[in-house]
Structures are given as C-alpha cells and as structure tokens.
Amino acid sequence: MITSISLFIMESFSFGDFIQTNLRQFWELTGFANAELGNFVMLAIGLFFIWLAIKKNFEPMLLVPIGFGILIGNIPFNTAAGLEIGIYEEGSVLNILYNGVSAGWYPPLIFLGIGAMTDFSALIANPKLMLIGAAAQFGIFGAYMVALALGFEPDQAGAIAIIGGADGPTAIFLSSKLAPNLMGAIAVSAYSYMALVPLIQPPLMRLFTTHNERRIKMKPARAVSQNEKIIFPIVGMLLTCFVVPSGLPLLGMLFFGNLLRECGVCNRLAKTASNALNDIVVILLGMTVGASTQASHFLTTQTIFIFLLGFMAFIIASASGVIFVKIFNLFLPKDKKINPLIGNAGVSAVPMSARISNNLGLEYDPSNYLLMHAMGPNVAGVIGSAVAAGVLLGFLA
C-alpha cells in the first residue's frame, strides 16, 4: 500500500515537472518573453502609419502595407529556436518575398505600372517644363554633400540623398545596390515624406512666392498628337539610357509601360501593368519594406540622421523647383510666364504634388486651374529622379 502511494506521488511530481517544463518552453517561445522596448516603439510607429493612412488619408495604398509590415516585422520571437519565420532568416517565407526588395526586383515593376498609368502629354506639349523637374533634383545632390560631411561613406550618402526625389521605388532600387544595410530606414523615410507632401509643400510654396505670382495664369497647352505620344517613350528611353545606362532598369520599364499605354494595340497589357500587376507589387513591396524595420536594425543613430537628411533633401527639392521657376520667369515674356506654384511638382510624387499646385492655385484664384500644367514637371520629376539614381549608381557602385 505504501509502495503504491509512493509511486503515485512520484508519478504526480514527474507529471508536474513535465507540465512545468513544457509551460516554460512555451513561454520562452512567446513574443511576451522575447519582447524588448524597441519592439513596442516600432509597433507604435506601425500603428501610427496605419492611423495616418486611415484617418488622415495620407497615401493609404502605401502606408497601410508599410504600417502593417512594421507590425509583422516587430513581433518578437526566439531566434535561437530555428523557426525560420523572420524576414532576415534565410529561407523563410518573408525572406523570399523580401528578395524582391533586396535584389531590386520590385522597383522596375512599379515603374512599369507608373509608365502605363502616366500621360506625358503636358510634358510633350511644353518641353521646357522638363527643366523644372531637373531643378528639383538639387535636393538629391545637396543632401549627398551634407551626408558626406556627416561622415557617411559615399555609397551610403548617395543612397540616402535619393530620398530628395520623393520616389520610393527609386530610393529602394538605389539603396539595394549601394547601401543594403540602410535600405529599411531609407525606404520608410522616402515613403513617409511622400505621404506627408500635403503638409510639407504648401508652406514652402507660400514662403517663396508672392501673391501676384500665385495668380499667374498659364495658357492652355497645345493638343498632342497620338504619333507624338507613341514616339516620346521610344525617344525618351533611347536618350536617357544612352546618357545614363545605369538607369536602364527603371527608365527602360517606365518608358516601356508608357508605350504599352499609348501604342493603342496593347490595351490589355497596359491595363494589367497599371492595375493588377502594380497593385500586387505595391502590396508585396510595402509589406516587406515595413517588415524589414526590425527594432534591432531600425532603431539606430544612423536612422535618425537618415530621416533628418531625407527631410532636408525633400525641402531643398521642393524649394528648388519653385525658386527655379521664379528665376526662369525673368527671361520669359509676360504672356508666357510660368506660375511658380507648379515648381513644387518637380519632385516625383505623382500626382500628389501636381494636385497641391492646383489646389493652392485655386485658393488664390478660383478660376486658375494648374493641374495639367503641374503634371508636366511632375512626370519630369519621375524621369529626373531615375536619371539621378542612375548617375549616382554609375559613380558609386
């Protein structure tokens, strides 16, 4: 009898130890056991991005995937357990999807979609608007010099400076080639400032323009023939890529997408490139970029400098376009002057910057519609940022 009781007690203790051991192992695998302060900081940032997208309508198609990706990337787990679930763990599902970012596959596909969605008529009708898009790229090269002065390596400085182009895919493409270790911070910074264009640009536009300048009315653009629209992407690709061959992945796909749109015989391909394919790539790119911002990789002093430099680059780019138009107007006859409010559209945040130009113009004159005029420098900015990326890649790779 005593022996049976002893065996029962021993078995109970053994079973209790077994349960306790398993519960301890389970606890060690949970996010609660592996969480650090940085994880909660990044989770708060991810929720803030989602809030901006939903409540403030700031680029929801970008900020919702990025914000939720930040949540995914900052769920803490035990890396020693060999679960292969993290974005930086070779062979994991997230890592495979992230290859599209790290290897630079997604940005050219995004440019294909942009080309298929973009009407270059405003630029074709008034080619001098290309100069405004070029002027806005001063932000990139200004930030590059400041980044060098702060001690960044030349390749890192080039990758950071491209944020000034306000072009997320271009920033991802260039940073994947020049500074892969900084890509998460650069990508989030670029998309953040793109989303904040409605807050950043209007004060600058008011600061650098007078009341009379904001009321300048521009003549309607001439009609552009279908032949011109077809020739433009072919000639544009040849000219830009012969000058900057390193920009071929972005520029080639941009102009190819535009040819699909304008040629009139590839409507199905143009529709797929601009809708279904573009949406799929945006989802994957946004989510994986967000997931790459793990606290251990993202919360560094370098990240703070990247955001500050990106902000400075964006300010310089926006201001440069406006100031360039003011200077350019000094050499133009009175009836051909350009409204400086479209100078902000030289950054390649399409079509947000053009809409801001139009909205601000209507604020000072309800009959002054600037949208079509602003689309010229806006699409020129897309080309300009890709060319600038090609120049930096050619010199620094």
mmCIF file of C-alpha atoms in Angstrom:
data_model
loop_
_atom_site.group_PDB
_atom_site.id
_atom_site.type_symbol
_atom_site.label_atom_id
_atom_site.label_comp_id
_atom_site.label_asym_id
_atom_site.label_seq_id
_atom_site.Cartn_x
_atom_site.Cartn_y
_atom_site.Cartn_z
ATOM 1 C CA MET A 1 0.000 0.000 0.000
ATOM 2 C CA ILE A 2 2.790 2.386 0.964
ATOM 3 C CA THR A 3 4.688 1.494 -2.209
ATOM 4 C CA SER A 4 1.657 2.281 -4.369
ATOM 5 C CA ILE A 5 1.215 5.660 -2.688
ATOM 6 C CA SER A 6 4.896 6.444 -3.184
ATOM 7 C CA LEU A 7 4.726 5.567 -6.863
ATOM 8 C CA PHE A 8 1.633 7.711 -7.255
ATOM 9 C CA ILE A 9 3.331 10.670 -5.589
ATOM 10 C CA MET A 10 6.464 10.206 -7.712
ATOM 11 C CA GLU A 11 4.430 9.980 -10.893
ATOM 12 C CA SER A 12 2.486 13.101 -9.888
ATOM 13 C CA PHE A 13 5.705 15.026 -9.308
ATOM 14 C CA SER A 14 7.076 13.743 -12.618
ATOM 15 C CA PHE A 15 3.927 14.774 -14.462
ATOM 16 C CA GLY A 16 4.001 18.150 -12.719
ATOM 17 C CA ASP A 17 7.619 18.693 -13.774
ATOM 18 C CA PHE A 18 6.704 17.719 -17.309
ATOM 19 C CA ILE A 19 3.858 20.263 -17.409
ATOM 20 C CA GLN A 20 6.046 22.915 -15.806
ATOM 21 C CA THR A 21 8.885 22.299 -18.274
ATOM 22 C CA ASN A 22 6.552 22.498 -21.257
ATOM 23 C CA LEU A 23 4.893 25.632 -19.991
ATOM 24 C CA ARG A 24 8.318 27.215 -19.505
ATOM 25 C CA GLN A 25 9.348 26.236 -23.035
ATOM 26 C CA PHE A 26 6.068 27.585 -24.406
ATOM 27 C CA TRP A 27 6.586 30.863 -22.535
ATOM 28 C CA GLU A 28 10.124 31.199 -23.910
ATOM 29 C CA LEU A 29 8.732 30.944 -27.448
ATOM 30 C CA THR A 30 6.090 33.640 -26.980
ATOM 31 C CA GLY A 31 6.527 37.228 -28.055
ATOM 32 C CA PHE A 32 5.951 38.386 -24.485
ATOM 33 C CA ALA A 33 9.088 36.607 -23.249
ATOM 34 C CA ASN A 34 11.243 37.914 -26.104
ATOM 35 C CA ALA A 35 9.901 41.457 -26.284
ATOM 36 C CA GLU A 36 12.185 44.443 -25.798
ATOM 37 C CA LEU A 37 11.398 48.134 -25.536
ATOM 38 C CA GLY A 38 12.415 48.660 -29.167
ATOM 39 C CA ASN A 39 9.729 46.249 -30.346
ATOM 40 C CA PHE A 40 6.990 48.274 -28.680
ATOM 41 C CA VAL A 41 8.414 51.523 -30.082
ATOM 42 C CA MET A 42 8.289 50.090 -33.604
ATOM 43 C CA LEU A 43 4.805 48.655 -33.069
ATOM 44 C CA ALA A 44 3.668 52.146 -32.061
ATOM 45 C CA ILE A 45 5.235 53.571 -35.237
ATOM 46 C CA GLY A 46 3.459 50.934 -37.341
ATOM 47 C CA LEU A 47 0.113 51.782 -35.728
ATOM 48 C CA PHE A 48 0.807 55.487 -36.315
ATOM 49 C CA PHE A 49 1.372 54.835 -40.019
ATOM 50 C CA ILE A 50 -1.906 52.936 -40.253
ATOM 51 C CA TRP A 51 -3.682 55.753 -38.397
ATOM 52 C CA LEU A 52 -2.270 58.352 -40.816
ATOM 53 C CA ALA A 53 -3.455 56.262 -43.760
ATOM 54 C CA ILE A 54 -6.983 55.607 -42.478
ATOM 55 C CA LYS A 55 -7.840 58.745 -40.527
ATOM 56 C CA LYS A 56 -5.840 61.345 -42.448
ATOM 57 C CA ASN A 57 -5.943 59.633 -45.862
ATOM 58 C CA PHE A 58 -2.167 60.099 -46.304
ATOM 59 C CA GLU A 59 -1.223 57.748 -49.144
ATOM 60 C CA PRO A 60 -3.204 54.785 -47.759
ATOM 61 C CA MET A 61 -2.092 52.419 -50.524
ATOM 62 C CA LEU A 62 1.482 52.887 -49.283
ATOM 63 C CA LEU A 63 1.152 53.482 -45.551
ATOM 64 C CA VAL A 64 -1.291 50.662 -44.778
ATOM 65 C CA PRO A 65 1.001 47.928 -46.227
ATOM 66 C CA ILE A 66 4.107 49.548 -44.708
ATOM 67 C CA GLY A 67 2.455 50.125 -41.339
ATOM 68 C CA PHE A 68 1.151 46.569 -41.110
ATOM 69 C CA GLY A 69 4.521 45.295 -42.322
ATOM 70 C CA ILE A 70 6.143 47.122 -39.397
ATOM 71 C CA LEU A 71 3.787 45.245 -37.057
ATOM 72 C CA ILE A 72 4.699 41.927 -38.700
ATOM 73 C CA GLY A 73 8.424 42.635 -38.580
ATOM 74 C CA ASN A 74 8.416 43.587 -34.910
ATOM 75 C CA ILE A 75 6.588 40.653 -33.386
ATOM 76 C CA PRO A 76 9.415 39.353 -31.144
ATOM 77 C CA PHE A 77 10.368 35.679 -31.293
ATOM 78 C CA ASN A 78 13.160 33.408 -30.104
ATOM 79 C CA THR A 79 15.704 33.410 -32.906
ATOM 80 C CA ALA A 80 17.567 30.513 -31.294
ATOM 81 C CA ALA A 81 14.553 28.247 -31.785
ATOM 82 C CA GLY A 82 15.294 27.919 -35.520
ATOM 83 C CA LEU A 83 11.720 28.694 -36.552
ATOM 84 C CA GLU A 84 12.753 30.373 -39.849
ATOM 85 C CA ILE A 85 9.983 32.959 -39.757
ATOM 86 C CA GLY A 86 11.891 36.260 -39.632
ATOM 87 C CA ILE A 87 12.475 38.434 -42.680
ATOM 88 C CA TYR A 88 16.243 38.206 -42.231
ATOM 89 C CA GLU A 89 16.296 34.410 -41.763
ATOM 90 C CA GLU A 90 17.476 32.689 -44.935
ATOM 91 C CA GLY A 91 14.776 30.534 -46.499
ATOM 92 C CA SER A 92 11.810 31.942 -44.574
ATOM 93 C CA VAL A 93 8.705 32.983 -46.486
ATOM 94 C CA LEU A 94 9.200 36.622 -45.557
ATOM 95 C CA ASN A 95 12.843 36.446 -46.600
ATOM 96 C CA ILE A 96 11.865 35.054 -50.006
ATOM 97 C CA LEU A 97 9.346 37.870 -50.514
ATOM 98 C CA TYR A 98 11.937 40.382 -49.312
ATOM 99 C CA ASN A 99 14.277 39.298 -52.115
ATOM 100 C CA GLY A 100 12.150 41.449 -54.397
ATOM 101 C CA VAL A 101 13.309 44.443 -52.367
ATOM 102 C CA SER A 102 16.890 43.445 -51.542
ATOM 103 C CA ALA A 103 17.618 42.298 -55.105
ATOM 104 C CA GLY A 104 15.797 45.266 -56.656
ATOM 105 C CA TRP A 105 13.060 43.331 -58.493
ATOM 106 C CA TYR A 106 10.045 45.309 -57.297
ATOM 107 C CA PRO A 107 11.065 48.914 -58.220
ATOM 108 C CA PRO A 108 11.322 48.298 -62.006
ATOM 109 C CA LEU A 109 7.906 46.607 -61.929
ATOM 110 C CA ILE A 110 6.491 49.620 -60.091
ATOM 111 C CA PHE A 111 7.997 51.850 -62.789
ATOM 112 C CA LEU A 112 6.333 49.696 -65.436
ATOM 113 C CA GLY A 113 2.995 50.416 -63.760
ATOM 114 C CA ILE A 114 3.772 54.126 -63.402
ATOM 115 C CA GLY A 115 4.592 54.341 -67.102
ATOM 116 C CA ALA A 116 1.363 52.569 -68.018
ATOM 117 C CA MET A 117 -0.648 54.977 -65.845
ATOM 118 C CA THR A 118 1.074 58.230 -66.847
ATOM 119 C CA ASP A 119 0.010 60.644 -69.542
ATOM 120 C CA PHE A 120 3.101 62.583 -70.668
ATOM 121 C CA SER A 121 1.060 64.969 -72.841
ATOM 122 C CA ALA A 122 1.682 68.001 -70.607
ATOM 123 C CA LEU A 123 5.437 67.477 -70.848
ATOM 124 C CA ILE A 124 5.380 66.803 -74.594
ATOM 125 C CA ALA A 125 3.303 69.926 -75.201
ATOM 126 C CA ASN A 126 5.646 72.110 -73.141
ATOM 127 C CA PRO A 127 9.128 70.517 -73.052
ATOM 128 C CA LYS A 128 10.668 73.378 -71.067
ATOM 129 C CA LEU A 129 8.799 72.040 -68.037
ATOM 130 C CA MET A 130 11.434 69.303 -68.030
ATOM 131 C CA LEU A 131 13.812 71.915 -66.622
ATOM 132 C CA ILE A 132 11.660 72.255 -63.505
ATOM 133 C CA GLY A 133 11.860 68.512 -62.914
ATOM 134 C CA ALA A 134 15.626 68.739 -63.336
ATOM 135 C CA ALA A 135 15.894 71.682 -60.917
ATOM 136 C CA ALA A 136 14.087 69.722 -58.223
ATOM 137 C CA GLN A 137 16.906 67.164 -58.235
ATOM 138 C CA PHE A 138 19.159 69.717 -56.493
ATOM 139 C CA GLY A 139 17.752 68.291 -53.275
ATOM 140 C CA ILE A 140 19.371 64.950 -54.029
ATOM 141 C CA PHE A 141 22.836 66.302 -54.658
ATOM 142 C CA GLY A 142 22.611 68.814 -51.800
ATOM 143 C CA ALA A 143 21.747 66.037 -49.358
ATOM 144 C CA TYR A 144 24.568 63.929 -50.794
ATOM 145 C CA MET A 145 27.147 66.565 -49.911
ATOM 146 C CA VAL A 146 25.738 67.047 -46.400
ATOM 147 C CA ALA A 147 25.706 63.268 -45.810
ATOM 148 C CA LEU A 148 29.367 63.119 -46.789
ATOM 149 C CA ALA A 149 30.112 65.952 -44.354
ATOM 150 C CA LEU A 150 28.391 63.983 -41.570
ATOM 151 C CA GLY A 151 30.719 61.053 -42.102
ATOM 152 C CA PHE A 152 28.644 58.674 -44.224
ATOM 153 C CA GLU A 153 30.508 56.657 -46.829
ATOM 154 C CA PRO A 154 29.982 57.877 -50.433
ATOM 155 C CA ASP A 155 27.760 54.924 -51.358
ATOM 156 C CA GLN A 156 25.656 55.389 -48.205
ATOM 157 C CA ALA A 157 25.422 59.156 -48.825
ATOM 158 C CA GLY A 158 24.180 58.533 -52.374
ATOM 159 C CA ALA A 159 21.530 56.073 -51.201
ATOM 160 C CA ILE A 160 20.304 58.497 -48.520
ATOM 161 C CA ALA A 161 20.296 61.523 -50.818
ATOM 162 C CA ILE A 162 17.891 59.936 -53.312
ATOM 163 C CA ILE A 163 15.117 60.411 -50.729
ATOM 164 C CA GLY A 164 15.005 64.004 -52.000
ATOM 165 C CA GLY A 165 13.472 62.765 -55.233
ATOM 166 C CA ALA A 166 10.332 61.752 -53.300
ATOM 167 C CA ASP A 167 10.290 58.492 -55.215
ATOM 168 C CA GLY A 168 10.018 55.390 -53.039
ATOM 169 C CA PRO A 169 10.797 52.752 -55.700
ATOM 170 C CA THR A 170 13.869 54.687 -56.851
ATOM 171 C CA ALA A 171 15.081 55.001 -53.253
ATOM 172 C CA ILE A 172 14.657 51.259 -52.731
ATOM 173 C CA PHE A 173 16.374 50.400 -56.000
ATOM 174 C CA LEU A 174 19.405 52.601 -55.335
ATOM 175 C CA SER A 175 19.790 51.665 -51.669
ATOM 176 C CA SER A 176 19.592 47.956 -52.552
ATOM 177 C CA LYS A 177 22.637 48.490 -54.767
ATOM 178 C CA LEU A 178 24.647 50.960 -52.694
ATOM 179 C CA ALA A 179 23.686 50.516 -49.024
ATOM 180 C CA PRO A 180 21.577 47.402 -48.363
ATOM 181 C CA ASN A 181 22.079 47.736 -44.603
ATOM 182 C CA LEU A 182 20.336 51.132 -44.646
ATOM 183 C CA MET A 183 17.545 50.168 -47.041
ATOM 184 C CA GLY A 184 14.784 49.807 -44.436
ATOM 185 C CA ALA A 185 15.374 53.255 -42.960
ATOM 186 C CA ILE A 186 15.776 54.857 -46.395
ATOM 187 C CA ALA A 187 12.623 53.259 -47.796
ATOM 188 C CA VAL A 188 10.450 54.153 -44.797
ATOM 189 C CA SER A 189 11.849 57.696 -44.815
ATOM 190 C CA ALA A 190 11.152 58.117 -48.548
ATOM 191 C CA TYR A 191 7.587 56.839 -48.311
ATOM 192 C CA SER A 192 6.937 58.836 -45.140
ATOM 193 C CA TYR A 193 7.841 62.115 -46.807
ATOM 194 C CA MET A 194 5.865 61.158 -49.907
ATOM 195 C CA ALA A 195 2.814 60.679 -47.698
ATOM 196 C CA LEU A 196 3.446 63.990 -45.924
ATOM 197 C CA VAL A 197 3.688 66.013 -49.152
ATOM 198 C CA PRO A 198 0.334 67.777 -48.396
ATOM 199 C CA LEU A 199 1.794 69.032 -45.107
ATOM 200 C CA ILE A 200 5.361 69.859 -46.169
ATOM 201 C CA GLN A 201 4.998 71.558 -49.543
ATOM 202 C CA PRO A 202 2.255 74.244 -49.178
ATOM 203 C CA PRO A 203 4.122 76.306 -46.519
ATOM 204 C CA LEU A 204 7.244 76.288 -48.714
ATOM 205 C CA MET A 205 5.255 77.330 -51.772
ATOM 206 C CA ARG A 206 3.730 80.262 -49.886
ATOM 207 C CA LEU A 207 7.104 81.233 -48.426
ATOM 208 C CA PHE A 208 8.875 81.526 -51.785
ATOM 209 C CA THR A 209 6.089 83.103 -53.861
ATOM 210 C CA THR A 210 4.264 86.413 -53.841
ATOM 211 C CA HIS A 211 0.511 86.893 -54.025
ATOM 212 C CA ASN A 212 0.736 88.078 -57.635
ATOM 213 C CA GLU A 213 2.945 85.155 -58.662
ATOM 214 C CA ARG A 214 0.415 82.683 -57.299
ATOM 215 C CA ARG A 215 -2.244 84.222 -59.539
ATOM 216 C CA ILE A 216 -0.292 83.883 -62.800
ATOM 217 C CA LYS A 217 -2.469 82.208 -65.421
ATOM 218 C CA MET A 218 -0.807 79.962 -67.959
ATOM 219 C CA LYS A 219 -2.041 79.429 -71.489
ATOM 220 C CA PRO A 220 -3.721 76.097 -72.200
ATOM 221 C CA ALA A 221 -1.262 73.527 -73.518
ATOM 222 C CA ARG A 222 -1.449 72.643 -77.201
ATOM 223 C CA ALA A 223 -3.039 69.385 -78.286
ATOM 224 C CA VAL A 224 -0.595 66.490 -78.561
ATOM 225 C CA SER A 225 -0.991 64.030 -81.417
ATOM 226 C CA GLN A 226 -1.101 60.265 -80.955
ATOM 227 C CA ASN A 227 2.075 59.895 -83.008
ATOM 228 C CA GLU A 228 3.901 62.200 -80.599
ATOM 229 C CA LYS A 229 2.697 60.130 -77.662
ATOM 230 C CA ILE A 230 3.997 56.944 -79.299
ATOM 231 C CA ILE A 231 7.345 58.428 -80.308
ATOM 232 C CA PHE A 232 8.000 60.009 -76.888
ATOM 233 C CA PRO A 233 8.657 56.822 -74.843
ATOM 234 C CA ILE A 234 10.897 55.388 -77.575
ATOM 235 C CA VAL A 235 12.974 58.536 -77.979
ATOM 236 C CA GLY A 236 12.890 59.201 -74.230
ATOM 237 C CA MET A 237 14.238 55.761 -73.405
ATOM 238 C CA LEU A 238 16.991 55.956 -76.026
ATOM 239 C CA LEU A 239 18.141 59.435 -74.998
ATOM 240 C CA THR A 240 18.110 58.916 -71.227
ATOM 241 C CA CYS A 241 19.580 55.426 -71.262
ATOM 242 C CA PHE A 242 22.354 56.334 -73.708
ATOM 243 C CA VAL A 243 23.299 59.174 -71.370
ATOM 244 C CA VAL A 244 22.843 57.174 -68.144
ATOM 245 C CA PRO A 245 22.932 53.429 -68.944
ATOM 246 C CA SER A 246 22.907 52.579 -65.226
ATOM 247 C CA GLY A 247 19.347 53.899 -65.046
ATOM 248 C CA LEU A 248 18.138 51.333 -67.592
ATOM 249 C CA PRO A 249 16.187 49.069 -65.173
ATOM 250 C CA LEU A 250 13.991 51.974 -64.055
ATOM 251 C CA LEU A 251 13.893 54.168 -67.157
ATOM 252 C CA GLY A 252 13.502 51.236 -69.529
ATOM 253 C CA MET A 253 10.487 49.901 -67.650
ATOM 254 C CA LEU A 254 8.973 53.384 -67.219
ATOM 255 C CA PHE A 255 9.033 54.133 -70.941
ATOM 256 C CA PHE A 256 8.018 50.575 -71.859
ATOM 257 C CA GLY A 257 4.921 50.898 -69.693
ATOM 258 C CA ASN A 258 4.110 54.229 -71.330
ATOM 259 C CA LEU A 259 4.478 52.734 -74.821
ATOM 260 C CA LEU A 260 2.021 49.980 -73.836
ATOM 261 C CA ARG A 261 -0.416 52.718 -72.856
ATOM 262 C CA GLU A 262 -0.029 54.908 -75.919
ATOM 263 C CA CYS A 263 0.526 52.484 -78.787
ATOM 264 C CA GLY A 264 -3.186 51.590 -78.924
ATOM 265 C CA VAL A 265 -2.694 47.877 -79.636
ATOM 266 C CA CYS A 266 -1.654 46.620 -76.171
ATOM 267 C CA ASN A 267 -4.572 47.777 -74.060
ATOM 268 C CA ARG A 268 -4.792 44.516 -72.128
ATOM 269 C CA LEU A 269 -1.098 44.628 -71.261
ATOM 270 C CA ALA A 270 -1.312 48.296 -70.279
ATOM 271 C CA LYS A 271 -4.328 47.616 -68.085
ATOM 272 C CA THR A 272 -2.597 44.679 -66.379
ATOM 273 C CA ALA A 273 0.615 46.663 -65.804
ATOM 274 C CA SER A 274 -1.210 49.681 -64.382
ATOM 275 C CA ASN A 275 -3.764 47.806 -62.269
ATOM 276 C CA ALA A 276 -3.398 44.164 -61.202
ATOM 277 C CA LEU A 277 0.382 43.801 -61.511
ATOM 278 C CA ASN A 278 1.099 47.196 -59.995
ATOM 279 C CA ASP A 279 -1.242 46.543 -57.062
ATOM 280 C CA ILE A 280 0.342 43.161 -56.320
ATOM 281 C CA VAL A 281 3.853 44.580 -56.369
ATOM 282 C CA VAL A 282 2.849 47.575 -54.204
ATOM 283 C CA ILE A 283 1.364 45.196 -51.616
ATOM 284 C CA LEU A 284 4.472 42.992 -51.522
ATOM 285 C CA LEU A 285 6.902 45.907 -51.577
ATOM 286 C CA GLY A 286 5.106 47.890 -48.880
ATOM 287 C CA MET A 287 4.631 44.944 -46.560
ATOM 288 C CA THR A 288 8.203 43.629 -46.859
ATOM 289 C CA VAL A 289 9.750 47.098 -46.543
ATOM 290 C CA GLY A 290 7.736 47.586 -43.368
ATOM 291 C CA ALA A 291 8.713 44.142 -42.050
ATOM 292 C CA SER A 292 12.392 44.928 -42.640
ATOM 293 C CA THR A 293 12.276 47.621 -39.945
ATOM 294 C CA GLN A 294 13.010 45.279 -37.060
ATOM 295 C CA ALA A 295 13.879 47.272 -33.970
ATOM 296 C CA SER A 296 17.409 45.855 -33.787
ATOM 297 C CA HIS A 297 18.101 47.051 -37.347
ATOM 298 C CA PHE A 298 15.999 50.224 -37.414
ATOM 299 C CA LEU A 299 16.358 51.994 -34.054
ATOM 300 C CA THR A 300 19.863 53.346 -34.501
ATOM 301 C CA THR A 301 21.526 56.751 -34.576
ATOM 302 C CA GLN A 302 22.025 56.315 -38.316
ATOM 303 C CA THR A 303 18.260 56.077 -38.802
ATOM 304 C CA ILE A 304 17.757 59.450 -37.115
ATOM 305 C CA PHE A 305 20.359 61.033 -39.406
ATOM 306 C CA ILE A 306 18.722 59.388 -42.435
ATOM 307 C CA PHE A 307 15.312 60.850 -41.578
ATOM 308 C CA LEU A 308 16.819 64.294 -40.964
ATOM 309 C CA LEU A 309 18.826 64.193 -44.200
ATOM 310 C CA GLY A 310 15.788 62.922 -46.104
ATOM 311 C CA PHE A 311 13.683 65.766 -44.749
ATOM 312 C CA MET A 312 16.360 68.284 -45.705
ATOM 313 C CA ALA A 313 16.630 66.793 -49.208
ATOM 314 C CA PHE A 314 12.876 66.960 -49.660
ATOM 315 C CA ILE A 315 12.758 70.588 -48.512
ATOM 316 C CA ILE A 316 15.584 71.572 -50.891
ATOM 317 C CA ALA A 317 13.977 69.701 -53.802
ATOM 318 C CA SER A 318 10.572 71.317 -53.299
ATOM 319 C CA ALA A 319 12.040 74.800 -52.820
ATOM 320 C CA SER A 320 14.447 74.434 -55.755
ATOM 321 C CA GLY A 321 11.625 73.839 -58.212
ATOM 322 C CA VAL A 322 9.710 76.923 -57.051
ATOM 323 C CA ILE A 323 12.795 79.156 -56.987
ATOM 324 C CA PHE A 324 13.882 77.924 -60.422
ATOM 325 C CA VAL A 325 10.543 78.952 -61.937
ATOM 326 C CA LYS A 326 10.871 82.429 -60.392
ATOM 327 C CA ILE A 327 14.334 82.823 -61.942
ATOM 328 C CA PHE A 328 13.209 81.334 -65.257
ATOM 329 C CA ASN A 329 10.340 83.822 -65.427
ATOM 330 C CA LEU A 330 12.864 86.671 -65.549
ATOM 331 C CA PHE A 331 13.780 85.538 -69.067
ATOM 332 C CA LEU A 332 10.269 84.831 -70.343
ATOM 333 C CA PRO A 333 7.878 87.318 -71.994
ATOM 334 C CA LYS A 334 4.918 88.415 -69.901
ATOM 335 C CA ASP A 335 2.391 86.275 -71.755
ATOM 336 C CA LYS A 336 4.487 83.096 -71.356
ATOM 337 C CA LYS A 337 5.393 83.269 -67.696
ATOM 338 C CA ILE A 338 5.046 80.117 -65.586
ATOM 339 C CA ASN A 339 3.157 80.060 -62.295
ATOM 340 C CA PRO A 340 5.806 79.244 -59.624
ATOM 341 C CA LEU A 341 3.256 77.133 -57.768
ATOM 342 C CA ILE A 342 3.919 74.327 -60.211
ATOM 343 C CA GLY A 343 7.605 74.318 -59.237
ATOM 344 C CA ASN A 344 6.925 72.063 -56.253
ATOM 345 C CA ALA A 345 5.687 69.399 -58.689
ATOM 346 C CA GLY A 346 9.259 68.829 -59.864
ATOM 347 C CA VAL A 347 9.569 66.155 -57.196
ATOM 348 C CA SER A 348 8.287 62.836 -58.433
ATOM 349 C CA ALA A 349 5.415 62.325 -56.008
ATOM 350 C CA VAL A 350 2.897 61.692 -58.798
ATOM 351 C CA PRO A 351 0.221 63.040 -58.857
ATOM 352 C CA MET A 352 0.154 64.379 -55.285
ATOM 353 C CA SER A 353 2.479 67.315 -55.897
ATOM 354 C CA ALA A 354 0.557 68.332 -59.025
ATOM 355 C CA ARG A 355 -2.700 68.270 -57.068
ATOM 356 C CA ILE A 356 -1.172 70.525 -54.408
ATOM 357 C CA SER A 357 -0.105 73.007 -57.093
ATOM 358 C CA ASN A 358 -3.641 73.027 -58.443
ATOM 359 C CA ASN A 359 -5.319 73.325 -55.033
ATOM 360 C CA LEU A 360 -3.095 76.208 -53.965
ATOM 361 C CA GLY A 361 -3.663 77.981 -57.273
ATOM 362 C CA LEU A 362 -7.433 77.696 -56.847
ATOM 363 C CA GLU A 363 -7.114 79.034 -53.310
ATOM 364 C CA TYR A 364 -5.800 82.356 -54.652
ATOM 365 C CA ASP A 365 -7.840 82.390 -57.861
ATOM 366 C CA PRO A 366 -10.842 80.024 -58.171
ATOM 367 C CA SER A 367 -10.564 80.138 -61.963
ATOM 368 C CA ASN A 368 -6.855 79.263 -62.146
ATOM 369 C CA TYR A 369 -6.587 75.539 -62.829
ATOM 370 C CA LEU A 370 -2.944 74.432 -62.760
ATOM 371 C CA LEU A 371 -3.284 70.644 -62.662
ATOM 372 C CA MET A 372 -2.438 69.898 -66.292
ATOM 373 C CA HIS A 373 0.462 72.379 -66.249
ATOM 374 C CA ALA A 374 1.785 70.890 -62.999
ATOM 375 C CA MET A 375 1.677 67.374 -64.423
ATOM 376 C CA GLY A 376 4.489 68.357 -66.803
ATOM 377 C CA PRO A 377 7.176 68.914 -64.151
ATOM 378 C CA ASN A 378 5.644 66.139 -62.052
ATOM 379 C CA VAL A 379 6.255 63.431 -64.638
ATOM 380 C CA ALA A 380 9.565 65.105 -65.500
ATOM 381 C CA GLY A 381 10.485 64.602 -61.849
ATOM 382 C CA VAL A 382 9.908 60.862 -62.204
ATOM 383 C CA ILE A 383 12.335 60.770 -65.114
ATOM 384 C CA GLY A 384 14.725 63.123 -63.330
ATOM 385 C CA SER A 385 14.909 61.086 -60.133
ATOM 386 C CA ALA A 386 15.563 57.899 -62.116
ATOM 387 C CA VAL A 387 18.307 59.660 -64.075
ATOM 388 C CA ALA A 388 19.815 60.992 -60.824
ATOM 389 C CA ALA A 389 19.739 57.481 -59.374
ATOM 390 C CA GLY A 390 21.482 56.186 -62.482
ATOM 391 C CA VAL A 391 24.179 58.856 -62.174
ATOM 392 C CA LEU A 392 24.804 58.028 -58.518
ATOM 393 C CA LEU A 393 24.814 54.303 -59.246
ATOM 394 C CA GLY A 394 27.255 54.757 -62.119
ATOM 395 C CA PHE A 395 29.701 56.739 -59.996
ATOM 396 C CA LEU A 396 29.374 54.925 -56.670
ATOM 397 C CA ALA A 397 28.648 51.264 -57.439
#
